[in-house]
C-alpha positions as a Markdown table, in Angstrom:
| # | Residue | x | y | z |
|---|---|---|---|---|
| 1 | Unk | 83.2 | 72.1 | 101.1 |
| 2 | Unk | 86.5 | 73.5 | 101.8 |
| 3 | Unk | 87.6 | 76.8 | 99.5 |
| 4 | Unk | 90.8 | 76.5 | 98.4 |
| 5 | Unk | 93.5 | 79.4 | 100.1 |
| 6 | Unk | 93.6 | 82.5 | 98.0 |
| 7 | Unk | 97.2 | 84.4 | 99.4 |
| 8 | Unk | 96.4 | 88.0 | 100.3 |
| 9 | Unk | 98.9 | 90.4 | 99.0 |
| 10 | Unk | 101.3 | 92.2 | 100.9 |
| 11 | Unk | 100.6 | 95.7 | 101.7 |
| 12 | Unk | 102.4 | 98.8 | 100.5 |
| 13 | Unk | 102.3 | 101.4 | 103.0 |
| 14 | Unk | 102.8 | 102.4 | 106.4 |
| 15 | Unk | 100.4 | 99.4 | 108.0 |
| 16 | Unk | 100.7 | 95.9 | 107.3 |
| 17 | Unk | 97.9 | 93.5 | 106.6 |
| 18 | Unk | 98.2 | 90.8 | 109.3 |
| 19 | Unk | 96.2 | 88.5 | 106.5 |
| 20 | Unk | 99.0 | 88.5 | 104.5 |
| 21 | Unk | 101.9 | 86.0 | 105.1 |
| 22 | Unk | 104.6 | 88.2 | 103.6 |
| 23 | Unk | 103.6 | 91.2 | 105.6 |
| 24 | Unk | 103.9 | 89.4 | 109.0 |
| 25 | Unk | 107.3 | 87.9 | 107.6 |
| 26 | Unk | 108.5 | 91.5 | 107.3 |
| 27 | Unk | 107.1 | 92.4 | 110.7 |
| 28 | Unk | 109.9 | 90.2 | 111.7 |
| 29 | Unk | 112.8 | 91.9 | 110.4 |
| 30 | Unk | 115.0 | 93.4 | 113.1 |
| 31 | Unk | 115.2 | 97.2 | 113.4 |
| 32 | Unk | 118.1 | 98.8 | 115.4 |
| 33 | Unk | 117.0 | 101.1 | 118.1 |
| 34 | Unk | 118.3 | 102.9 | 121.3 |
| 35 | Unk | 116.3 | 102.9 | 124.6 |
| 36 | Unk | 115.6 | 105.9 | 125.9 |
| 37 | Unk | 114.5 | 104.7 | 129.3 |
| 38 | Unk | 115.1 | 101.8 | 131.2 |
| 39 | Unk | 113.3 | 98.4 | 131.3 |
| 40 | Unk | 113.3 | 97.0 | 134.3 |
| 41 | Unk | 113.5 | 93.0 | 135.0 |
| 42 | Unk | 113.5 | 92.1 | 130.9 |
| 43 | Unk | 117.5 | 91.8 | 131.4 |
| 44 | Unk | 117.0 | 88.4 | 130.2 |
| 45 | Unk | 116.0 | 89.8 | 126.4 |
| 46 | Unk | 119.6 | 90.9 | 126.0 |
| 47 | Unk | 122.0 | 88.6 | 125.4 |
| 48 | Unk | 124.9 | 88.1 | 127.6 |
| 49 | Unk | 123.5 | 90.7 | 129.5 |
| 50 | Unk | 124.0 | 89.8 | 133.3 |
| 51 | Unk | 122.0 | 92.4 | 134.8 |
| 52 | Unk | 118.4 | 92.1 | 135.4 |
| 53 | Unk | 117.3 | 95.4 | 133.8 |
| 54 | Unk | 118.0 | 96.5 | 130.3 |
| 55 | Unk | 119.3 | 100.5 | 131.1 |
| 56 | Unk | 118.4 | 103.8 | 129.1 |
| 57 | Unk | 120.5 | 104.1 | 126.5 |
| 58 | Unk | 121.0 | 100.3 | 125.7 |
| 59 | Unk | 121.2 | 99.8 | 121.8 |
| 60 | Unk | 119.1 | 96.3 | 120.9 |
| 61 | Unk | 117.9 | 95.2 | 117.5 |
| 62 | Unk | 114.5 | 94.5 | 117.6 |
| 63 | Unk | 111.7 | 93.3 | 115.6 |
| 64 | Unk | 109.5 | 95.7 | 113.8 |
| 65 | Unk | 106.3 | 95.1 | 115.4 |
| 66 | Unk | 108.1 | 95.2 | 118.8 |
| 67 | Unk | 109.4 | 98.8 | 117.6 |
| 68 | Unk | 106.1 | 100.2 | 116.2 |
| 69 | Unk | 104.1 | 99.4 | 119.5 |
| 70 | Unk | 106.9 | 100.8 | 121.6 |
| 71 | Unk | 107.6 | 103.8 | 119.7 |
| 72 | Unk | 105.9 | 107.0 | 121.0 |
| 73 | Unk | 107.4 | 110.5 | 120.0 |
| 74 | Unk | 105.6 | 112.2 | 123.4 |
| 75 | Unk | 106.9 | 109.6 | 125.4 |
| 76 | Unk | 110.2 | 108.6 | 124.2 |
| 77 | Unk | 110.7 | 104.4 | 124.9 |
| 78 | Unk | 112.6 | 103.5 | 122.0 |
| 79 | Unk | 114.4 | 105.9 | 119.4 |
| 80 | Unk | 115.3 | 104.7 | 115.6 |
| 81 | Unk | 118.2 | 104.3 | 113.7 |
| 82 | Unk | 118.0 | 103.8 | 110.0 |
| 83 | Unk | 119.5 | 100.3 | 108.7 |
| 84 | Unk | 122.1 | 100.5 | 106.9 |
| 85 | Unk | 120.5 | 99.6 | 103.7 |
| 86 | Unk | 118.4 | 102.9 | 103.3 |
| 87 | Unk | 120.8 | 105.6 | 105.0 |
| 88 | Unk | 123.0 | 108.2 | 102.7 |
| 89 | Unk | 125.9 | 106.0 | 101.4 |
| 90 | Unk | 123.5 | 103.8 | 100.4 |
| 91 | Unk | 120.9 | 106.2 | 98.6 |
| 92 | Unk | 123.6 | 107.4 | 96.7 |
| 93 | Unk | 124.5 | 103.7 | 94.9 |
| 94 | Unk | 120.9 | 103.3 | 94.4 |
| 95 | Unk | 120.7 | 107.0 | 92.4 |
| 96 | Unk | 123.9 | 105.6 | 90.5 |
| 97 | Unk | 122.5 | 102.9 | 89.3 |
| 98 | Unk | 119.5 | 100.3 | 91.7 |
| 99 | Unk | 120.0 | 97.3 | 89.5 |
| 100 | Unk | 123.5 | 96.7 | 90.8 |
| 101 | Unk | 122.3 | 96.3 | 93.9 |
| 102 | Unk | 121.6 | 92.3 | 96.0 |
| 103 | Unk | 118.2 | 93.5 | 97.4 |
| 104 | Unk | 117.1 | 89.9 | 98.6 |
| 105 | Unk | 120.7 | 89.6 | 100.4 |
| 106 | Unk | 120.9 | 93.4 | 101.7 |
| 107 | Unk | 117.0 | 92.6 | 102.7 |
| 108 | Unk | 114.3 | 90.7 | 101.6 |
| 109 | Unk | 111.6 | 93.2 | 101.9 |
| 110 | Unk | 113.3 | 96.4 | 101.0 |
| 111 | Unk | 110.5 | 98.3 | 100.2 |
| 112 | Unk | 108.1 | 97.6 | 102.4 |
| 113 | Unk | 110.5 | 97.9 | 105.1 |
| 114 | Unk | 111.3 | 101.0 | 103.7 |
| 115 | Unk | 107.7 | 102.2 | 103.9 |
| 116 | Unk | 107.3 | 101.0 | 107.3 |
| 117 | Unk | 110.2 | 103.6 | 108.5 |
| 118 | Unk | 108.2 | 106.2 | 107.6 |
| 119 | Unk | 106.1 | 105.6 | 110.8 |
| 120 | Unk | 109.0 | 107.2 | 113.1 |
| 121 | Unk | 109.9 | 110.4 | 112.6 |
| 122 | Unk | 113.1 | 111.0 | 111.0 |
| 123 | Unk | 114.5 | 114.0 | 108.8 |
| 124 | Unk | 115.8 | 111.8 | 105.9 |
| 125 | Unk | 111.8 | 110.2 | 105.4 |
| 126 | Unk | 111.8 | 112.1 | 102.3 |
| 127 | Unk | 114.7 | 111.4 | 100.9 |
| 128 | Unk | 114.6 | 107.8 | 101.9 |
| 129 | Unk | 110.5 | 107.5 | 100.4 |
| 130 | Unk | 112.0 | 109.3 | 97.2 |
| 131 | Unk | 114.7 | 106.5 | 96.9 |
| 132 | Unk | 112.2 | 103.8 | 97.2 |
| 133 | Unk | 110.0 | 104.7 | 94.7 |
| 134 | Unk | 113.2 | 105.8 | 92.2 |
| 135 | Unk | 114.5 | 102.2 | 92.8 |
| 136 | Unk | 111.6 | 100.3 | 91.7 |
| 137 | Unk | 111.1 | 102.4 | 88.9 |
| 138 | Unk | 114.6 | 102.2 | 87.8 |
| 139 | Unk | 114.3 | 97.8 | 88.4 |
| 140 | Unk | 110.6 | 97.7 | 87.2 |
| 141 | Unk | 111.9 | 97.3 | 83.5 |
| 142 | Unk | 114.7 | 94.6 | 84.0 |
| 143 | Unk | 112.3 | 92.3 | 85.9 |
| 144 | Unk | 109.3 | 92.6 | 83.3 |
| 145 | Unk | 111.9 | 92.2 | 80.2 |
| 146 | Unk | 113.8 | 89.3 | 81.9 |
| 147 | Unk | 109.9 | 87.4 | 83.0 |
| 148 | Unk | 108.9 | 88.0 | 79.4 |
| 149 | Unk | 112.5 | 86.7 | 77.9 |
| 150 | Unk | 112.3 | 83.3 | 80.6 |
| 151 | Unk | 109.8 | 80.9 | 78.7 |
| 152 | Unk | 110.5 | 77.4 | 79.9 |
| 153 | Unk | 113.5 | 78.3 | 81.5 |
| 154 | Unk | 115.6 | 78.0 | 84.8 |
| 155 | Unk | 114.9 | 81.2 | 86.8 |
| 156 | Unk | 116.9 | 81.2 | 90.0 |
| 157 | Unk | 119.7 | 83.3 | 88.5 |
| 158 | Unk | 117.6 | 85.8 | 87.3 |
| 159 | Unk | 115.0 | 85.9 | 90.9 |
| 160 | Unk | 117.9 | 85.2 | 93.3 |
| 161 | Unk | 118.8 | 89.0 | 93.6 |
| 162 | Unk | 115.3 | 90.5 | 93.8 |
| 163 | Unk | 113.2 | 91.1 | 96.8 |
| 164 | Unk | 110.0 | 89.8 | 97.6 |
| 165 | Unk | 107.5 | 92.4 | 96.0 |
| 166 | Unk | 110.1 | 91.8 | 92.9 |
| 167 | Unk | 109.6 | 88.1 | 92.9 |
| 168 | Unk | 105.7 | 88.5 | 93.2 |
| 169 | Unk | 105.9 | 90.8 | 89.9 |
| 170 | Unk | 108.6 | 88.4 | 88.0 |
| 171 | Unk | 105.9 | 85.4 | 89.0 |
| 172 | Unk | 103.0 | 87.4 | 87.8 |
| 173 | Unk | 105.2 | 88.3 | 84.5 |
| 174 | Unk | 105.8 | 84.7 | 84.2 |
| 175 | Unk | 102.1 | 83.7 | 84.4 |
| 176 | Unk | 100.8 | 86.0 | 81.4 |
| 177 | Unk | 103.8 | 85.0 | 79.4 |
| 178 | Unk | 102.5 | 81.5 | 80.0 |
| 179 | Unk | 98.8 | 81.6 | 79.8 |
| 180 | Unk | 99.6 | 84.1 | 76.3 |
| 181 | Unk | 102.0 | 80.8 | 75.0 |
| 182 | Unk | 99.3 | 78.3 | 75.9 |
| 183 | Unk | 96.9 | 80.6 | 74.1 |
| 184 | Unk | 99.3 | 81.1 | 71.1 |
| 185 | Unk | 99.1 | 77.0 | 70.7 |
| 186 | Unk | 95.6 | 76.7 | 70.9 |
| 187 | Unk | 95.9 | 74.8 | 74.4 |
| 188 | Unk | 94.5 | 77.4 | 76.7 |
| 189 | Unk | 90.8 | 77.3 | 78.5 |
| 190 | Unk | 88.0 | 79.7 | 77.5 |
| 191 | Unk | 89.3 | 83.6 | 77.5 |
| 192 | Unk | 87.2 | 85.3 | 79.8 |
| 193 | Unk | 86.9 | 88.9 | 81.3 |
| 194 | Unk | 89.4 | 89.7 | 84.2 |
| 195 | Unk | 87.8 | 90.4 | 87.5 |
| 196 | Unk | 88.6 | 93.5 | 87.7 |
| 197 | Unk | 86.1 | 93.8 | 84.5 |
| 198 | Unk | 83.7 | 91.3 | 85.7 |
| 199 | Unk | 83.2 | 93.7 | 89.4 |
| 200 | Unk | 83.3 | 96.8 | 87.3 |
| 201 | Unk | 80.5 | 95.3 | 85.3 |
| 202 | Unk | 78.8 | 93.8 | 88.3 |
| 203 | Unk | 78.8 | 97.5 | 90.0 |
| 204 | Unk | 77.6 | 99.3 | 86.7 |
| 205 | Unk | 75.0 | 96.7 | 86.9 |
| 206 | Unk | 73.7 | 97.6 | 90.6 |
| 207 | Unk | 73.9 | 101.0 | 90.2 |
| 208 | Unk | 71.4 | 100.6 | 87.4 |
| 209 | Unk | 68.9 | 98.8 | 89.2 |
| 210 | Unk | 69.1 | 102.0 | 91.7 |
C-alpha cells in the first residue's frame, strides 16, 4: 500500500536538503557573480553573447547551486556579489523597521537565501547573518498575531507579502487555531500526545530496557 507524501521541511542553514521541494526551489534563485577566469566554448550560456567563450571578468547571474559548486576561494572561478536585497542600504530599512518591507516580491526565500551566502566569503556575513535573524524576530509577532486573528477568513492579503518560511509558520498558526476551534466545539478527534512526546517517550522507554 502506498504511504501518503509527508513534505520535508526546508532547511535553515548553510546546506540545503535536496528532499525538500522548497529548498531545491531556492537552489534556483539567481545569484550575481563575476568570473574570474575564462570559460571556454560555453559562449552559448550568455545571452546575446556572439563569442564562443565566456571571458574572465564577464558578470552573469547564475543559479545558486551553479555558484556553490563553482565557487572555490584557492582557486578563484567565480566571485560573489551580494543581491541587492541583503547589502547596506538595505540592512538599514530592515533595522528601521522589517515589517515594511515586500519580502515575497524582493525574494521569496529571503532567509534561506540569506543563509546560503554565508558559504562565500564576504566581510559583511556578519552583519548580513545579524540582519537575518533581527528580521524574523522583528516579523515573528505580526505573523503569529495575524494567523491567530484569521479564523475563517480570506488570507491572501495578509500571506501575499511574506516569504516562504513565513507562509509555512502563518499555515502552521492557522492549523492550531483550527484544530483549538474544532476542539472548543466539541467536533475535534481524540487529543493525543504530539510526536515529539510520543518519541521522547518511546526513547525514555529504550533506554530503560538497556
Amino acid at each position: 500500500m502506498w504511504e501518503s507524501y509527508e513534505p520535508v521541511e526546508s532547511s535553515l542553514g548553510r546546506e540545503e536538503s535536496f528532499l525538500s521541494l522548497g529548498d531545491l526551489l531556492m537552489s534556483q534563485e539567481k545569484l550575481p557573480c563575476r568570473l574570474e577566469s575564462g570559460f571556454p566554448r560555453l559562449g552559448f550560456l550568455e545571452k546575446g553573447g556572439d563569442s564562443d567563450h565566456i571571458p574572465e571578468g564577464t558578470k552573469m547571474e547564475l543559479p545558486l547551486w551553479l555558484v556553490k559548486g563553482l565557487y572555490d576561494s584557492k582557486r578563484r572561478v567565480v566571485s560573489v556579489e551580494l543581491p541587492k536585497i541583503y547589502r547596506e542600504g538595505w540592512r538599514t530599512v530592515f533595522s528601521a523597521d522589517a515589517n515594511v518591507v515586500d519580502l515575497h516580491k524582493m525574494g521569496p526565500h529571503y532567509y534561506g537565501f540569506g543563509f546560503q551566502l554565508l558559504n562565500f566569503e564576504s566581510p559583511e556575513n556578519t552583519e548580513i547573518a545579524k540582519t537575518i535573524l533581527q528580521t524574523f524576530i522583528g516579523r515573528f509577532r505580526r505573523i503569529m498575531d495575524s494567523s491567530q486573528n484569521a479564523y475563517n477568513e480570506d488570507t491572501s492579503a495578509l500571506v501575499a507579502r511574506l516569504d516562504e518560511l513565513e507562509r509555512d509558520l502563518f499555515r502552521a498558526g492557522q492549523k492550531g487555531l483550527n484544530t483549538f476551534q474544532s476542539w472548543e466545539r466539541g467536533t475535534a478527534a481524540q487529543i493525543t500526545a504530539s510526536s515529539l512526546v510520543q518519541s521522547y517517550r518511546k526513547r525514555k522507554f529504550n533506554e530503560a530496557d538497556m
